Tab-separated table of C-alpha atoms and ligand atoms in Angstrom:
chain	number	residue	atom	x	y	z
G	27	MET	CA	0.000	0.000	0.000
G	28	SER	CA	1.311	3.415	-0.925
G	29	ASP	CA	1.858	6.225	1.588
G	30	THR	CA	-1.311	7.903	2.753
G	31	LEU	CA	-1.934	11.358	1.294
G	32	ILE	CA	-5.269	12.020	2.918
G	33	GLU	CA	-7.160	10.336	5.732
G	34	VAL	CA	-10.719	11.228	6.653
G	35	ARG	CA	-12.209	10.105	9.987
G	36	GLU	CA	-15.798	10.240	11.252
G	37	LEU	CA	-16.640	13.123	8.949
G	38	ARG	CA	-20.087	14.630	9.460
G	39	LYS	CA	-21.948	17.512	7.889
G	40	HIS	CA	-25.379	18.208	9.333
G	41	PHE	CA	-27.227	21.180	7.841
G	42	PRO	CA	-29.610	22.852	10.309
G	43	ILE	CA	-33.260	23.086	9.245
G	44	ARG	CA	-34.744	26.415	10.363
G	45	ARG	CA	-38.452	27.106	10.675
G	46	GLY	CA	-40.777	29.981	11.479
G	47	VAL	CA	-40.187	33.706	11.930
G	48	LEU	CA	-37.650	33.065	14.675
G	49	GLN	CA	-35.739	30.728	12.378
G	50	ARG	CA	-35.468	28.178	15.130
G	51	VAL	CA	-33.495	25.036	14.353
G	52	THR	CA	-36.062	22.234	14.154
G	53	GLY	CA	-33.867	19.439	12.847
G	54	HIS	CA	-30.844	18.568	10.749
G	55	VAL	CA	-30.165	17.236	7.274
G	56	ARG	CA	-27.563	14.569	7.899
G	57	ALA	CA	-25.933	14.932	4.476
G	58	VAL	CA	-22.674	13.256	5.567
G	59	ASP	CA	-22.952	11.111	8.661
G	60	GLY	CA	-19.719	9.488	9.785
G	61	VAL	CA	-17.532	8.780	6.775
G	62	GLY	CA	-13.897	7.668	6.982
G	63	PHE	CA	-11.289	6.387	4.531
G	64	ARG	CA	-7.719	6.923	3.414
G	65	VAL	CA	-6.374	7.652	-0.049
G	66	GLY	CA	-2.795	6.752	-0.918
G	67	LYS	CA	-0.414	8.963	-2.893
G	68	GLY	CA	-1.134	8.576	-6.596
G	69	GLU	CA	-4.251	6.542	-5.930
G	70	THR	CA	-7.759	7.122	-7.286
G	71	LEU	CA	-10.635	6.490	-4.922
G	72	GLY	CA	-13.982	6.408	-6.727
G	73	VAL	CA	-16.990	7.546	-4.680
G	74	VAL	CA	-20.424	6.469	-5.928
G	75	GLY	CA	-24.024	6.668	-4.831
G	76	GLU	CA	-27.243	8.028	-6.273
G	77	SER	CA	-28.047	11.730	-6.367
G	78	GLY	CA	-28.604	13.180	-2.892
G	79	CYS	CA	-26.524	10.633	-0.977
G	80	GLY	CA	-23.984	13.253	0.143
G	81	LYS	CA	-21.114	12.980	-2.330
G	82	SER	CA	-20.731	16.683	-3.089
G	83	THR	CA	-21.188	17.661	0.539
G	84	MET	CA	-18.447	15.206	1.465
G	85	GLY	CA	-16.074	16.549	-1.217
G	86	ARG	CA	-16.691	20.150	-0.216
G	87	SER	CA	-16.364	19.402	3.491
G	88	ILE	CA	-12.985	17.770	2.928
G	89	LEU	CA	-11.731	20.969	1.289
G	90	ARG	CA	-13.553	23.117	3.865
G	91	LEU	CA	-15.455	24.888	1.114
G	92	ILE	CA	-18.214	24.210	3.611
G	93	GLU	CA	-17.274	23.675	7.261
G	94	PRO	CA	-17.861	20.104	8.427
G	95	THR	CA	-19.842	19.559	11.625
G	96	SER	CA	-17.275	17.150	13.070
G	97	GLY	CA	-14.547	14.691	12.205
G	98	THR	CA	-10.952	15.022	11.073
G	99	VAL	CA	-9.307	15.390	7.678
G	100	GLU	CA	-5.603	14.658	7.792
G	101	PHE	CA	-3.629	15.803	4.807
G	102	GLN	CA	-0.045	14.555	4.905
G	103	GLY	CA	-0.530	13.825	8.590
G	104	LYS	CA	-1.956	17.222	9.579
G	105	ASN	CA	-5.596	17.764	10.566
G	106	ILE	CA	-6.614	20.573	8.257
G	107	LEU	CA	-9.884	21.180	10.112
G	108	ASN	CA	-7.822	22.925	12.836
G	109	LEU	CA	-5.946	25.225	10.493
G	110	SER	CA	-6.377	28.988	10.711
G	111	LYS	CA	-7.834	30.796	7.708
G	112	ALA	CA	-4.382	31.853	6.527
G	113	ASP	CA	-2.885	28.371	6.890
G	114	MET	CA	-5.920	26.860	5.169
G	115	GLN	CA	-5.435	29.276	2.284
G	116	LEU	CA	-1.894	27.971	1.847
G	117	MET	CA	-3.098	24.385	2.126
G	118	ARG	CA	-5.658	24.964	-0.645
G	119	ARG	CA	-2.849	25.083	-3.186
G	120	GLN	CA	-2.401	21.379	-2.608
G	121	MET	CA	-6.058	20.403	-2.906
G	122	GLN	CA	-8.311	21.521	-5.717
G	123	ILE	CA	-11.781	20.677	-6.963
G	124	VAL	CA	-13.250	20.215	-10.433
G	125	PHE	CA	-17.026	20.697	-10.615
G	126	GLN	CA	-19.628	18.837	-12.604
G	127	ASP	CA	-20.947	21.726	-14.616
G	128	PRO	CA	-18.052	23.512	-16.297
G	129	TYR	CA	-20.343	26.262	-17.556
G	130	ALA	CA	-21.630	27.236	-14.137
G	131	SER	CA	-18.180	27.056	-12.561
G	132	LEU	CA	-16.448	29.353	-15.085
G	133	ASN	CA	-16.986	33.106	-14.884
G	134	PRO	CA	-18.634	34.002	-18.225
G	135	ARG	CA	-17.033	37.469	-18.205
G	136	PHE	CA	-13.483	36.169	-17.750
G	137	THR	CA	-11.288	35.100	-20.630
G	138	VAL	CA	-9.641	31.714	-20.289
G	139	ALA	CA	-6.357	33.472	-19.534
G	140	LYS	CA	-7.927	35.462	-16.704
G	141	THR	CA	-9.667	32.362	-15.304
G	142	LEU	CA	-6.420	30.414	-15.212
G	143	MET	CA	-4.323	33.286	-13.901
G	144	GLU	CA	-6.619	34.171	-11.045
G	145	PRO	CA	-5.515	31.407	-8.631
G	146	MET	CA	-1.869	32.377	-9.241
G	147	ILE	CA	-2.709	36.038	-8.549
G	148	VAL	CA	-4.626	35.186	-5.354
G	149	HIS	CA	-1.663	33.146	-4.119
G	150	LYS	CA	0.850	35.774	-5.315
G	151	LEU	CA	2.710	33.287	-7.466
G	152	HIS	CA	4.982	34.215	-10.403
G	153	ASP	CA	5.259	37.426	-12.387
G	154	LYS	CA	2.895	38.318	-15.183
G	155	ALA	CA	4.939	36.817	-17.989
G	156	THR	CA	5.460	33.522	-16.165
G	157	ARG	CA	1.742	33.321	-15.384
G	158	MET	CA	0.890	33.757	-19.051
G	159	SER	CA	3.373	31.147	-20.166
G	160	ARG	CA	1.962	28.755	-17.561
G	161	VAL	CA	-1.539	29.407	-18.865
G	162	LYS	CA	-0.442	28.542	-22.387
G	163	SER	CA	1.399	25.389	-21.429
G	164	LEU	CA	-1.534	24.222	-19.288
G	165	LEU	CA	-3.966	24.798	-22.148
G	166	GLU	CA	-1.743	22.793	-24.416
G	167	ARG	CA	-1.471	20.072	-21.790
G	168	VAL	CA	-5.246	19.673	-21.509
G	169	GLY	CA	-5.599	19.487	-25.281
G	170	LEU	CA	-6.588	23.057	-26.137
G	171	ASP	CA	-4.952	25.516	-28.523
G	172	PRO	CA	-2.902	28.023	-26.449
G	173	ASP	CA	-4.189	30.754	-28.756
G	174	TYR	CA	-7.641	30.233	-27.222
G	175	ALA	CA	-6.426	32.023	-24.076
G	176	GLU	CA	-8.189	35.258	-24.975
G	177	ARG	CA	-11.557	33.612	-25.650
G	178	PHE	CA	-14.593	33.449	-23.357
G	179	PRO	CA	-16.320	30.315	-21.953
G	180	HIS	CA	-19.331	30.555	-24.304
G	181	GLU	CA	-17.032	30.094	-27.286
G	182	PHE	CA	-16.229	26.536	-26.213
G	183	SER	CA	-18.031	23.182	-26.269
G	184	GLY	CA	-18.921	21.391	-23.013
G	185	GLY	CA	-15.903	19.093	-23.276
G	186	GLN	CA	-13.565	22.012	-23.940
G	187	ARG	CA	-14.990	23.916	-20.996
G	188	GLN	CA	-14.336	20.982	-18.719
G	189	ARG	CA	-10.750	20.906	-20.011
G	190	ILE	CA	-10.501	24.567	-18.944
G	191	GLY	CA	-11.911	23.625	-15.521
G	192	ILE	CA	-9.254	20.937	-15.201
G	193	ALA	CA	-6.485	23.324	-16.301
G	194	ARG	CA	-7.650	25.826	-13.679
G	195	ALA	CA	-7.473	23.167	-10.976
G	196	LEU	CA	-3.875	22.434	-11.997
G	197	THR	CA	-2.554	26.023	-11.981
G	198	LEU	CA	-1.212	25.785	-8.427
G	199	ASN	CA	0.409	22.358	-8.812
G	200	PRO	CA	-1.931	20.538	-6.407
G	201	LYS	CA	-1.371	17.050	-5.027
G	202	LEU	CA	-5.039	16.130	-4.631
G	203	LEU	CA	-7.926	16.709	-7.011
G	204	ILE	CA	-11.510	16.198	-5.940
G	205	LEU	CA	-13.397	15.525	-9.151
G	206	ASP	CA	-17.115	16.017	-8.499
G	207	GLU	CA	-18.893	14.228	-11.358
G	208	PRO	CA	-16.496	15.804	-13.873
G	209	VAL	CA	-17.974	14.054	-16.921
G	210	ALA	CA	-21.652	13.744	-15.901
G	211	ALA	CA	-22.706	16.782	-17.948
G	212	LEU	CA	-20.821	15.689	-21.097
G	213	ASP	CA	-21.892	13.642	-24.119
G	214	VAL	CA	-20.914	9.988	-23.861
G	215	SER	CA	-18.437	10.325	-26.737
G	216	VAL	CA	-16.679	13.200	-24.971
G	217	GLN	CA	-16.728	11.522	-21.538
G	218	SER	CA	-14.072	8.959	-22.412
G	219	GLN	CA	-11.786	11.626	-23.887
G	220	VAL	CA	-11.924	13.618	-20.666
G	221	LEU	CA	-11.434	10.455	-18.567
G	222	ASN	CA	-8.361	9.585	-20.639
G	223	LEU	CA	-7.022	13.090	-20.187
G	224	LEU	CA	-7.474	12.789	-16.404
G	225	LYS	CA	-5.594	9.497	-16.409
G	226	ASP	CA	-2.677	10.961	-18.375
G	227	LEU	CA	-2.508	14.019	-16.124
G	228	GLN	CA	-2.507	11.820	-13.042
G	229	ASP	CA	0.599	10.006	-14.233
G	230	GLU	CA	2.360	13.109	-15.416
G	231	PHE	CA	1.765	15.232	-12.311
G	232	ALA	CA	1.667	12.412	-9.710
G	233	LEU	CA	-1.872	13.391	-8.710
G	234	THR	CA	-4.169	11.725	-6.209
G	235	TYR	CA	-7.848	11.659	-7.135
G	236	LEU	CA	-11.099	11.491	-5.239
G	237	PHE	CA	-13.398	10.767	-8.151
G	238	ILE	CA	-17.123	11.262	-7.478
G	239	ALA	CA	-19.771	9.784	-9.779
G	240	HIS	CA	-23.394	8.697	-9.514
G	241	ASP	CA	-22.916	5.449	-11.365
G	242	LEU	CA	-20.363	2.691	-11.203
G	243	SER	CA	-19.571	2.482	-14.924
G	244	VAL	CA	-17.851	5.887	-14.911
G	245	VAL	CA	-15.480	5.059	-12.048
G	246	ARG	CA	-14.605	1.562	-13.240
G	247	HIS	CA	-11.665	2.356	-15.482
G	248	ILE	CA	-10.175	5.164	-13.449
G	249	SER	CA	-10.446	3.976	-9.828
G	250	ASP	CA	-8.107	1.769	-7.818
G	251	ARG	CA	-10.724	1.403	-5.104
G	252	VAL	CA	-14.387	2.308	-4.883
G	253	LEU	CA	-16.387	3.649	-1.931
G	254	VAL	CA	-20.179	3.278	-2.110
G	255	LEU	CA	-22.176	5.844	-0.129
G	256	TYR	CA	-25.814	5.616	0.900
G	257	LEU	CA	-27.624	8.405	2.763
G	258	GLY	CA	-24.393	9.996	3.909
G	259	ARG	CA	-22.950	6.730	5.218
G	260	MET	CA	-20.548	4.147	3.896
G	261	ALA	CA	-22.101	0.991	2.471
G	262	GLU	CA	-19.053	-0.709	0.948
G	263	LEU	CA	-15.378	-0.099	0.159
G	264	ALA	CA	-13.079	-2.389	-1.819
G	265	ASP	CA	-10.668	-2.464	-4.734
G	266	THR	CA	-12.403	-1.880	-8.042
G	267	ASP	CA	-12.178	-5.489	-9.261
G	268	SER	CA	-13.778	-6.821	-6.075
G	269	ILE	CA	-16.596	-4.273	-6.243
G	270	PHE	CA	-17.412	-5.414	-9.780
G	271	SER	CA	-16.812	-9.160	-9.438
G	272	ASP	CA	-17.886	-9.725	-5.852
G	273	PRO	CA	-20.121	-6.932	-4.538
G	274	LEU	CA	-21.285	-7.678	-0.970
G	275	HIS	CA	-23.772	-4.928	-0.166
G	276	PRO	CA	-27.291	-5.177	-1.662
G	277	TYR	CA	-27.093	-1.484	-2.602
G	278	THR	CA	-23.853	-2.019	-4.522
G	279	LYS	CA	-25.467	-4.996	-6.266
G	280	ALA	CA	-28.374	-2.801	-7.321
G	281	LEU	CA	-26.053	-0.087	-8.644
G	282	LEU	CA	-24.026	-2.709	-10.474
G	283	SER	CA	-27.098	-4.241	-12.074
G	284	ALA	CA	-27.641	-0.940	-13.900
G	285	VAL	CA	-24.182	-1.059	-15.532
G	286	PRO	CA	-24.428	-2.387	-19.102
G	287	ILE	CA	-22.314	-5.451	-19.896
G	288	PRO	CA	-20.489	-5.301	-23.237
G	289	ASP	CA	-20.642	-9.089	-23.773
G	290	PRO	CA	-24.095	-9.945	-25.261
G	291	ASP	CA	-23.879	-13.550	-23.979
G	292	VAL	CA	-23.647	-12.460	-20.374
G	293	ARG	CA	-26.881	-11.352	-18.765
G	294	ARG	CA	-27.473	-9.660	-15.485
G	295	GLU	CA	-30.800	-9.198	-13.800
G	296	ARG	CA	-31.594	-5.521	-13.322
G	297	ILE	CA	-32.438	-4.841	-9.687
G	298	ILE	CA	-34.969	-2.026	-9.461
G	299	LEU	CA	-34.956	-0.427	-6.023
G	300	LYS	CA	-38.373	0.326	-4.643
G	301	GLY	CA	-39.170	3.838	-3.496
G	302	ASP	CA	-37.038	6.946	-3.421
G	303	LEU	CA	-33.992	7.783	-1.379
G	304	PRO	CA	-35.321	8.520	2.145
G	305	SER	CA	-34.788	12.034	3.467
G	306	PRO	CA	-31.422	12.516	5.191
G	307	ALA	CA	-33.331	14.760	7.628
G	308	ASN	CA	-35.140	11.668	8.886
G	309	PRO	CA	-33.062	8.612	8.012
G	310	PRO	CA	-34.495	5.128	8.679
G	311	LYS	CA	-33.569	3.473	11.981
G	312	GLY	CA	-31.311	0.455	11.904
G	313	CYS	CA	-29.732	-0.068	8.501
G	314	PRO	CA	-30.341	3.125	6.500
G	315	PHE	CA	-30.984	0.977	3.409
G	316	HIS	CA	-33.606	-1.325	4.941
G	317	THR	CA	-36.623	0.526	3.454
G	318	ARG	CA	-35.434	-0.361	-0.050
G	319	CYS	CA	-33.328	-3.451	0.483
G	320	PRO	CA	-34.632	-6.535	-1.376
G	321	VAL	CA	-33.298	-8.900	1.314
G	322	ALA	CA	-33.926	-6.906	4.506
G	323	ALA	CA	-34.598	-8.967	7.650
G	324	GLN	CA	-35.944	-8.046	11.085
G	325	ILE	CA	-32.506	-7.212	12.508
G	326	CYS	CA	-32.008	-4.647	9.726
G	327	ARG	CA	-34.890	-2.550	11.049
G	328	GLU	CA	-33.512	-2.589	14.584
G	329	GLN	CA	-29.735	-2.473	14.526
G	330	VAL	CA	-27.281	-0.327	12.638
G	331	PRO	CA	-24.937	-2.711	10.785
G	332	GLU	CA	-21.310	-2.434	11.818
G	333	TRP	CA	-18.616	-1.384	9.366
G	334	ARG	CA	-16.461	-4.480	9.130
G	335	GLU	CA	-13.741	-6.041	6.994
G	336	ALA	CA	-15.533	-8.987	5.396
G	337	LYS	CA	-12.511	-9.996	3.332
G	338	GLN	CA	-9.047	-8.562	3.217
G	339	GLY	CA	-9.356	-4.922	2.189
G	340	HIS	CA	-13.073	-5.375	1.474
G	341	PHE	CA	-15.309	-3.482	3.905
G	342	VAL	CA	-19.075	-3.544	4.171
G	343	ALA	CA	-21.891	-2.372	6.443
G	344	CYS	CA	-24.559	-5.074	6.164
G	345	HIS	CA	-25.909	-7.646	8.628
G	346	LEU	CA	-26.353	-10.315	6.005
G	347	ALA	CA	-23.356	-9.829	3.686
V	1	ADP	N1	-26.625	23.812	1.879
V	1	ADP	C1	-27.465	22.829	2.137
V	1	ADP	N2	-28.446	22.967	3.066
V	1	ADP	C2	-29.298	21.973	3.351
V	1	ADP	N3	-29.258	20.755	2.784
V	1	ADP	C3	-28.303	20.534	1.863
V	1	ADP	C4	-27.362	21.553	1.484
V	1	ADP	N4	-26.533	21.035	0.532
V	1	ADP	C5	-26.944	19.762	0.336
V	1	ADP	N5	-27.995	19.461	1.128
V	1	ADP	C6	-28.703	18.174	1.218
V	1	ADP	O1	-27.751	17.194	1.558
V	1	ADP	C7	-28.025	15.971	0.892
V	1	ADP	C8	-26.810	15.543	0.088
V	1	ADP	O2	-26.623	16.442	-0.998
V	1	ADP	P1	-25.351	16.341	-1.966
V	1	ADP	O3	-24.126	16.314	-1.149
V	1	ADP	O4	-25.485	17.423	-2.976
V	1	ADP	O5	-25.561	14.919	-2.643
V	1	ADP	P2	-24.948	14.319	-3.997
V	1	ADP	O6	-23.766	15.147	-4.385
V	1	ADP	O7	-24.610	12.916	-3.651
V	1	ADP	O8	-26.054	14.394	-5.014
V	1	ADP	C9	-29.260	16.243	0.037
V	1	ADP	O9	-30.390	15.806	0.751
V	1	ADP	C10	-29.265	17.730	-0.119
V	1	ADP	O10	-30.564	18.213	-0.318
V	2	SF4	S1	-28.203	-4.686	6.704
V	2	SF4	FE1	-30.122	-5.601	6.029
V	2	SF4	S2	-31.248	-3.906	5.081
V	2	SF4	FE2	-29.131	-3.270	5.277
V	2	SF4	S3	-28.250	-3.795	3.335
V	2	SF4	FE3	-27.850	-5.528	4.676
V	2	SF4	S4	-29.544	-6.899	4.340
V	2	SF4	FE4	-30.157	-4.942	3.455
V	3	MG	MG1	-23.336	16.129	-6.187
């Protein structure tokens, strides 16, 4: 196992629900509710789960773009949740995020050059000429013509805009990238090009990835290990091959059943989950998945399943797995 770059422990983000004229707190949305894992240097951890299960909140909490409620996030052995604003600002150079929607995350009034230079200006890095030459080499590196530097976001296609978003995340030479559904908004044909680009960049710049997606097929070819989230909690964690060949959690099995198989001779029964994702403001007692689990038993309604290592390096939270 490689050296740990980042280790998250017992991370929680509960959003207060406020009601009435007095805006009293009447409850909490438990968007992230006790998540912990490590990611090794140069590794890619895929994070999957359906929409609303807390993936973005987790990614943002790790970077302190929103303040977590509790837990620790150790980056190179240091708990960054204790850092002062100034120290956190310095730390941000090392950890960057790429958002799902490249159009919403790029300022429409900024040229590409200005967008890419801004992080260097904020962090007072390099002189003007060096910044511009970095912009051009980054554009080239993500597969865009350096002469596009003076253009605006609307002049690009979705795939090109996401390349700009990736270039912006790389301007400060980070070690960790949190990729929050970076290809979900792109056409299928463009998705694989951007995934290939991310793979190449990872090798070239020795990057560590936390790769968030809502379905398993996207993370398959880029992840070393996969973490499955359900209602802000961890359902399963294992290396990618084990997740695909030997899924243990009924939720993972359901997600997997939706992934198309290229071989027409192999068939897989599609598991349709009943009902919607329960509200994280009022999660089910016992196993959070029991209201939709096809094999739920009595114990599942009463006791929270423990997070345990079912096989070497293969973790699951399920009474029956
Ligand atoms: N700022 C917020 N205030 C209240 N609830 C929020 C906020 N942001 C997200 N949530 C809720 O937290 C849950 C997880 O959301 P999110 O992290 O966006 O999930 P995902 O990225 O997996 O789709 C959802 O129920 C969402 O409505
Ligand atoms: S603990 Fe029970 S309800 Fe939860 S996933 Fe396992 S079998 Fe299903
Ligand atoms: Mg999200």
